[in-house]
Amino acid sequence: MAGSTRQSVETTADDLFDKYTLPKIALTIILAASFLGTVVTGRLAGGGDLAVAVAKWGYFVALGVLAGGLLWKHGFVRPGDLETGADAYCARMYDRFDRIAIGSLVVLVPGAVVAIDRYAAAVSRPLPVLVLGTAVLGLVATAGTQSLRSASVDAQFRGPLGLAALALALGAVVLTAALEVGLRAGDGLAVGVRVLHLLAFAVWVGGAVWNIFVAVPTGQEYPTTPVIRAAGQQLERFRWAVRFIIPTLIATGLYQAVDALGTTIGTYLGTTLGLAVAAKLGSIGVLVVIFKLCPMWRACSPIDGVCDLEEMGGQRDGPTTDAAGPEPTEVTSDD
């Protein structure tokens, strides 16, 4: 009977955590859109080297994964979640993210070298470039040290190293945005818009990577009610963040497109560069559609009920139940 109960729990957990097709599609789209954006920015700045664009794109993505992932680790996963009996789940998530962080740092370093070299050659003031280089080195040191050392979840959560890594990652995003605009001699408004755009990208791509490659597979390893409850709380917080990310990406993307190419429709349909910009803007529209479809398809989250915030509002103390199966129960023994 106990074996049957465990099998039922695991089957239910698989049902709950196997609803992530749309978020995976969204992650693919935003990565493709970011690559297009990197190529377009390079062309507008007078550099059409594809190898440089690939290196800088890797730098942007790695920096976003680190900044957004660290925000999840020290923001959306909160101490209150650990009081639900999901401490082992959170510890396992930290371990998974640490491996992703190390991989991101490996990609970040050569990309940062290429990007910083371009900035140093193009901008008139060396100080911002030096500060960015220092921030990247500090990020590598703090995030690398935290990822390689062993410590409890309580010790890692918002610890000095973690907060320093998060601050350095966000600072690097801001400086990178400012220097990117400096390649085209943009004004202060252009810098502010670019900063918001890159920050929104970082929070989204980092959150998407955390959910798809950290929270979901870890949840499958721990199919218990406390884990599903903790995961639901985390994902609900991120969904609220997405409500601000999408409008920011749309508004800043439109501004940058108009600032670079103007408002003539023929420019966007009659040139390769214009088509690339139009494709990027269209991809953001597709992301909006996915965001709207998720609650209807109940596929934006591995937790039943998380996709529909209004539905979850009356059930915040536990996961919902529906056709996917009964509420999972924790099984502690086969005896």
Coordinates of C-alpha atoms in Angstrom, one line a residue:
M1 CA 0.0 0.0 0.0
A2 CA 2.8 2.4 0.9
G3 CA 4.5 1.7 -2.4
S4 CA 1.3 2.4 -4.2
T5 CA 0.9 5.7 -2.3
R6 CA 4.4 6.8 -3.2
Q7 CA 3.8 5.9 -6.9
S8 CA 0.6 8.0 -6.8
V9 CA 2.5 10.9 -5.2
E10 CA 5.2 10.8 -7.9
T11 CA 2.7 10.5 -10.7
T12 CA 0.8 13.5 -9.4
A13 CA 4.0 15.4 -9.1
D14 CA 5.0 14.6 -12.7
D15 CA 1.6 15.9 -13.8
L16 CA 2.0 19.0 -11.8
F17 CA 5.6 19.8 -12.9
D18 CA 5.2 18.8 -16.6
K19 CA 3.3 21.9 -17.8
Y20 CA 6.2 24.0 -19.0
T21 CA 6.0 24.0 -22.8
L22 CA 5.0 27.6 -23.2
P23 CA 7.6 29.0 -20.8
K24 CA 10.3 27.0 -22.7
I25 CA 9.0 28.5 -26.0
A26 CA 9.0 32.0 -24.3
L27 CA 12.7 31.5 -23.2
T28 CA 13.7 30.5 -26.7
I29 CA 11.9 33.5 -28.2
I30 CA 13.5 36.0 -25.8
L31 CA 17.0 34.5 -26.4
A32 CA 16.5 34.8 -30.2
A33 CA 15.1 38.3 -29.8
S34 CA 18.1 39.3 -27.7
F35 CA 20.5 38.0 -30.3
L36 CA 18.7 40.0 -33.0
G37 CA 19.0 43.0 -30.7
T38 CA 22.7 42.5 -30.2
V39 CA 23.3 42.2 -34.0
V40 CA 21.2 45.3 -34.7
T41 CA 23.0 47.4 -32.0
G42 CA 26.3 46.4 -33.4
R43 CA 25.3 47.4 -36.9
L44 CA 24.0 50.7 -35.7
A45 CA 27.3 51.4 -33.9
G46 CA 29.2 50.7 -37.1
G47 CA 30.4 47.2 -36.2
G48 CA 29.0 44.3 -38.3
D49 CA 31.3 41.5 -37.0
L50 CA 29.1 38.5 -36.3
A51 CA 31.8 36.9 -34.0
V52 CA 31.7 40.0 -31.9
A53 CA 27.9 40.0 -31.8
V54 CA 27.9 36.3 -30.7
A55 CA 30.5 37.0 -27.9
K56 CA 28.6 40.1 -26.7
W57 CA 25.3 38.2 -26.8
G58 CA 26.8 35.4 -24.7
Y59 CA 27.9 38.1 -22.2
F60 CA 24.4 39.7 -22.1
V61 CA 22.7 36.3 -21.6
A62 CA 25.2 35.1 -19.0
L63 CA 25.0 38.4 -17.1
G64 CA 21.1 38.2 -17.2
V65 CA 21.1 34.6 -16.0
L66 CA 23.3 35.6 -13.1
A67 CA 21.5 38.8 -12.2
G68 CA 18.0 37.3 -12.5
G69 CA 19.0 34.0 -10.9
L70 CA 20.6 35.8 -7.9
L71 CA 17.4 37.9 -7.6
W72 CA 15.4 34.7 -7.4
K73 CA 17.8 33.2 -4.9
H74 CA 17.8 36.2 -2.6
G75 CA 14.4 37.7 -3.4
F76 CA 11.7 35.3 -4.6
V77 CA 12.8 32.3 -2.5
R78 CA 12.3 33.7 1.0
P79 CA 12.9 32.4 4.5
G80 CA 9.1 31.9 5.0
D81 CA 9.3 29.2 2.3
L82 CA 11.7 27.3 4.4
E83 CA 9.3 27.1 7.3
T84 CA 6.9 24.9 5.2
G85 CA 9.2 21.9 5.5
A86 CA 10.7 22.5 2.1
D87 CA 14.2 23.3 3.3
A88 CA 15.7 20.2 1.5
Y89 CA 14.0 21.4 -1.7
C90 CA 15.4 24.9 -1.4
A91 CA 18.9 23.5 -0.7
R92 CA 18.7 21.4 -3.8
M93 CA 17.6 24.4 -5.8
Y94 CA 20.6 26.3 -4.6
D95 CA 22.9 23.5 -5.6
R96 CA 21.4 23.4 -9.1
F97 CA 21.7 27.2 -9.5
D98 CA 25.3 27.1 -8.4
R99 CA 26.1 24.8 -11.3
I100 CA 24.3 27.1 -13.7
A101 CA 26.1 30.1 -12.2
I102 CA 29.5 28.5 -12.7
G103 CA 28.6 27.8 -16.4
S104 CA 27.4 31.4 -16.8
L105 CA 30.6 32.7 -15.4
V106 CA 32.6 30.6 -17.9
V107 CA 30.5 32.2 -20.7
L108 CA 30.6 35.7 -19.1
V109 CA 34.4 36.2 -18.9
P110 CA 35.3 35.9 -22.6
G111 CA 32.2 37.8 -23.6
A112 CA 33.0 40.6 -21.1
V113 CA 36.6 40.8 -22.5
V114 CA 35.2 41.4 -26.0
A115 CA 32.5 43.8 -24.9
I116 CA 34.8 45.9 -22.7
D117 CA 37.4 46.0 -25.4
R118 CA 34.8 47.5 -27.8
Y119 CA 33.7 50.0 -25.2
A120 CA 37.2 51.1 -24.4
A121 CA 37.9 51.7 -28.1
A122 CA 34.7 53.7 -28.7
V123 CA 34.0 55.8 -25.6
S124 CA 35.9 59.0 -24.7
R125 CA 35.9 58.5 -20.9
P126 CA 37.7 55.4 -19.6
L127 CA 36.3 55.6 -16.0
P128 CA 32.9 53.8 -16.8
V129 CA 34.8 51.1 -18.6
L130 CA 37.2 50.6 -15.7
V131 CA 34.3 50.4 -13.3
L132 CA 32.5 47.8 -15.5
G133 CA 35.7 45.7 -15.6
T134 CA 36.0 45.9 -11.8
A135 CA 32.3 45.0 -11.4
V136 CA 32.7 42.0 -13.6
L137 CA 35.8 40.8 -11.8
G138 CA 34.0 41.3 -8.5
L139 CA 31.0 39.3 -9.8
V140 CA 33.2 36.5 -10.9
A141 CA 34.9 36.4 -7.5
T142 CA 31.8 36.6 -5.3
A143 CA 29.4 34.5 -7.4
G144 CA 32.2 31.9 -8.0
T145 CA 33.2 31.7 -4.4
Q146 CA 29.6 31.3 -3.2
S147 CA 28.9 28.6 -5.9
L148 CA 31.9 26.6 -5.0
R149 CA 31.7 26.6 -1.2
S150 CA 29.3 24.5 0.8
A151 CA 26.9 26.3 3.2
S152 CA 23.4 25.9 4.5
V153 CA 20.5 27.6 2.9
D154 CA 20.1 29.8 5.9
A155 CA 23.7 30.9 5.7
Q156 CA 23.5 31.6 1.9
F157 CA 20.2 33.4 1.8
R158 CA 20.9 37.1 1.7
G159 CA 24.4 36.5 3.0
P160 CA 27.2 39.0 2.4
L161 CA 28.6 37.1 -0.6
G162 CA 25.2 36.6 -2.2
L163 CA 24.1 40.2 -1.8
A164 CA 27.4 41.5 -3.1
A165 CA 27.2 39.2 -6.2
L166 CA 23.6 40.4 -6.8
A167 CA 24.6 44.1 -6.5
L168 CA 27.6 43.6 -8.7
A169 CA 25.5 41.8 -11.4
L170 CA 22.9 44.5 -11.4
G171 CA 25.6 47.2 -11.4
A172 CA 27.2 45.5 -14.4
V173 CA 23.9 45.5 -16.2
V174 CA 23.5 49.2 -15.7
L175 CA 27.0 50.1 -16.8
T176 CA 26.8 47.8 -19.8
A177 CA 23.6 49.5 -20.9
A178 CA 25.1 52.9 -20.5
L179 CA 28.2 52.0 -22.5
E180 CA 26.1 50.4 -25.2
V181 CA 24.4 53.7 -25.7
G182 CA 27.8 55.4 -25.6
L183 CA 28.8 53.4 -28.7
R184 CA 26.2 55.5 -30.6
A185 CA 26.7 58.7 -28.7
G186 CA 23.2 58.6 -27.3
D187 CA 21.7 61.1 -24.8
G188 CA 20.7 60.6 -21.1
L189 CA 17.2 59.5 -22.0
A190 CA 18.6 56.8 -24.3
V191 CA 20.8 55.6 -21.5
G192 CA 17.9 55.4 -19.1
V193 CA 15.7 53.5 -21.6
R194 CA 18.5 51.1 -22.4
V195 CA 19.1 50.5 -18.7
L196 CA 15.4 49.6 -18.1
H197 CA 15.5 47.4 -21.2
L198 CA 18.5 45.3 -20.1
L199 CA 17.3 45.1 -16.5
A200 CA 13.9 43.8 -17.6
F201 CA 15.7 41.3 -19.9
A202 CA 17.9 40.1 -17.1
V203 CA 15.1 39.6 -14.6
W204 CA 13.0 37.7 -17.2
V205 CA 15.8 35.5 -18.6
G206 CA 17.2 34.8 -15.1
G207 CA 13.8 33.9 -13.8
A208 CA 13.0 31.7 -16.8
V209 CA 16.2 29.8 -16.4
W210 CA 15.6 29.4 -12.6
N211 CA 12.0 28.1 -13.1
I212 CA 12.8 25.7 -16.0
F213 CA 16.2 24.4 -15.0
V214 CA 16.1 24.8 -11.2
A215 CA 12.7 24.9 -9.6
V216 CA 10.8 22.4 -11.9
P217 CA 13.3 19.5 -11.9
T218 CA 13.9 20.0 -8.2
G219 CA 10.2 19.9 -7.6
Q220 CA 10.0 16.6 -9.4
E221 CA 12.6 15.2 -7.0
Y222 CA 10.6 16.2 -3.9
P223 CA 6.9 15.5 -4.6
T224 CA 5.5 16.7 -1.3
T225 CA 2.8 19.1 -0.4
P226 CA 5.2 21.6 1.4
V227 CA 7.4 21.7 -1.7
I228 CA 4.5 22.4 -4.1
R229 CA 3.3 25.1 -1.7
A230 CA 6.7 26.7 -1.6
A231 CA 7.1 26.5 -5.4
G232 CA 3.7 28.0 -5.8
Q233 CA 4.6 31.0 -3.6
Q234 CA 7.9 31.6 -5.5
L235 CA 6.3 31.3 -9.0
E236 CA 3.4 33.7 -7.9
R237 CA 6.0 36.3 -7.0
F238 CA 7.7 36.0 -10.3
R239 CA 4.5 36.2 -12.2
W240 CA 3.8 39.5 -10.6
A241 CA 7.3 40.7 -11.7
V242 CA 6.5 39.7 -15.2
R243 CA 3.5 42.0 -15.2
F244 CA 6.0 44.9 -15.0
I245 CA 8.7 43.2 -17.2
I246 CA 6.5 42.9 -20.3
P247 CA 5.3 46.5 -20.5
T248 CA 8.9 47.7 -19.8
L249 CA 10.2 45.5 -22.7
I250 CA 7.5 46.8 -25.0
A251 CA 7.9 50.5 -24.2
T252 CA 11.7 50.5 -24.2
G253 CA 11.9 48.3 -27.3
L254 CA 9.6 50.7 -29.2
Y255 CA 11.5 53.8 -28.0
Q256 CA 14.8 52.3 -29.1
A257 CA 13.4 51.3 -32.5
V258 CA 12.0 54.7 -33.2
D259 CA 15.2 56.4 -31.9
A260 CA 17.3 54.3 -34.2
L261 CA 15.2 54.0 -37.4
G262 CA 12.4 56.6 -37.1
T263 CA 8.7 56.0 -37.7
T264 CA 8.6 55.3 -41.5
I265 CA 7.1 51.9 -42.1
G266 CA 9.1 51.4 -45.2
T267 CA 12.3 51.5 -43.2
Y268 CA 11.2 48.5 -41.2
L269 CA 9.9 46.5 -44.2
G270 CA 12.4 47.5 -46.8
T271 CA 15.8 46.9 -45.2
T272 CA 17.5 44.0 -43.5
L273 CA 18.2 46.0 -40.4
G274 CA 14.6 47.2 -40.3
L275 CA 13.2 43.7 -40.7
A276 CA 15.5 42.6 -37.8
V277 CA 14.1 45.3 -35.6
A278 CA 10.5 44.5 -36.6
A279 CA 11.1 40.8 -35.9
K280 CA 12.4 41.7 -32.4
L281 CA 9.4 43.8 -31.7
G282 CA 7.1 41.1 -33.0
S283 CA 8.7 38.6 -30.7
I284 CA 7.8 40.7 -27.8
G285 CA 4.2 40.6 -29.0
V286 CA 4.4 36.8 -29.1
L287 CA 5.6 36.8 -25.5
V288 CA 2.6 38.9 -24.5
V289 CA 0.3 36.3 -26.2
I290 CA 2.1 33.5 -24.4
F291 CA 1.7 35.3 -21.1
K292 CA -2.0 35.6 -21.7
L293 CA -2.4 32.0 -22.9
C294 CA -0.6 30.5 -19.9
P295 CA -3.5 30.9 -17.5
M296 CA -6.0 29.5 -20.0
W297 CA -3.8 26.6 -20.9
R298 CA -2.7 26.3 -17.2
A299 CA 0.8 25.8 -18.6
C300 CA 2.9 28.7 -17.3
S301 CA 3.6 26.9 -14.1
P302 CA 4.2 23.3 -12.9
I303 CA 1.8 24.1 -10.0
D304 CA -1.9 23.9 -10.6
G305 CA -3.5 27.2 -9.7
V306 CA -0.3 29.3 -9.9
C307 CA -1.1 30.4 -13.5
D308 CA -4.4 32.0 -12.3
L309 CA -3.6 34.5 -9.6
E310 CA -7.2 35.2 -8.9
E311 CA -7.9 31.5 -8.4
M312 CA -4.9 31.1 -6.2
G313 CA -5.9 34.1 -4.1
G314 CA -8.2 32.0 -1.9
Q315 CA -5.8 29.1 -1.7
R316 CA -2.5 30.6 -0.8
D317 CA -2.0 28.1 2.0
G318 CA -1.8 25.1 -0.2
P319 CA -1.8 23.8 -3.8
T320 CA -5.0 23.5 -5.8
T321 CA -6.5 20.3 -7.0
D322 CA -8.2 19.6 -10.3
A323 CA -8.3 17.1 -13.1
A324 CA -4.5 16.7 -12.9
G325 CA -5.0 14.5 -9.8
P326 CA -5.4 14.7 -6.0
E327 CA -3.4 16.9 -3.8
P328 CA 0.0 15.1 -3.2
T329 CA 0.8 14.0 0.3
E330 CA 4.2 13.6 1.8
V331 CA 5.4 10.0 2.2
T332 CA 8.1 9.4 4.7
S333 CA 8.4 5.6 4.8
D334 CA 7.7 2.5 2.8
D335 CA 6.8 0.5 5.9

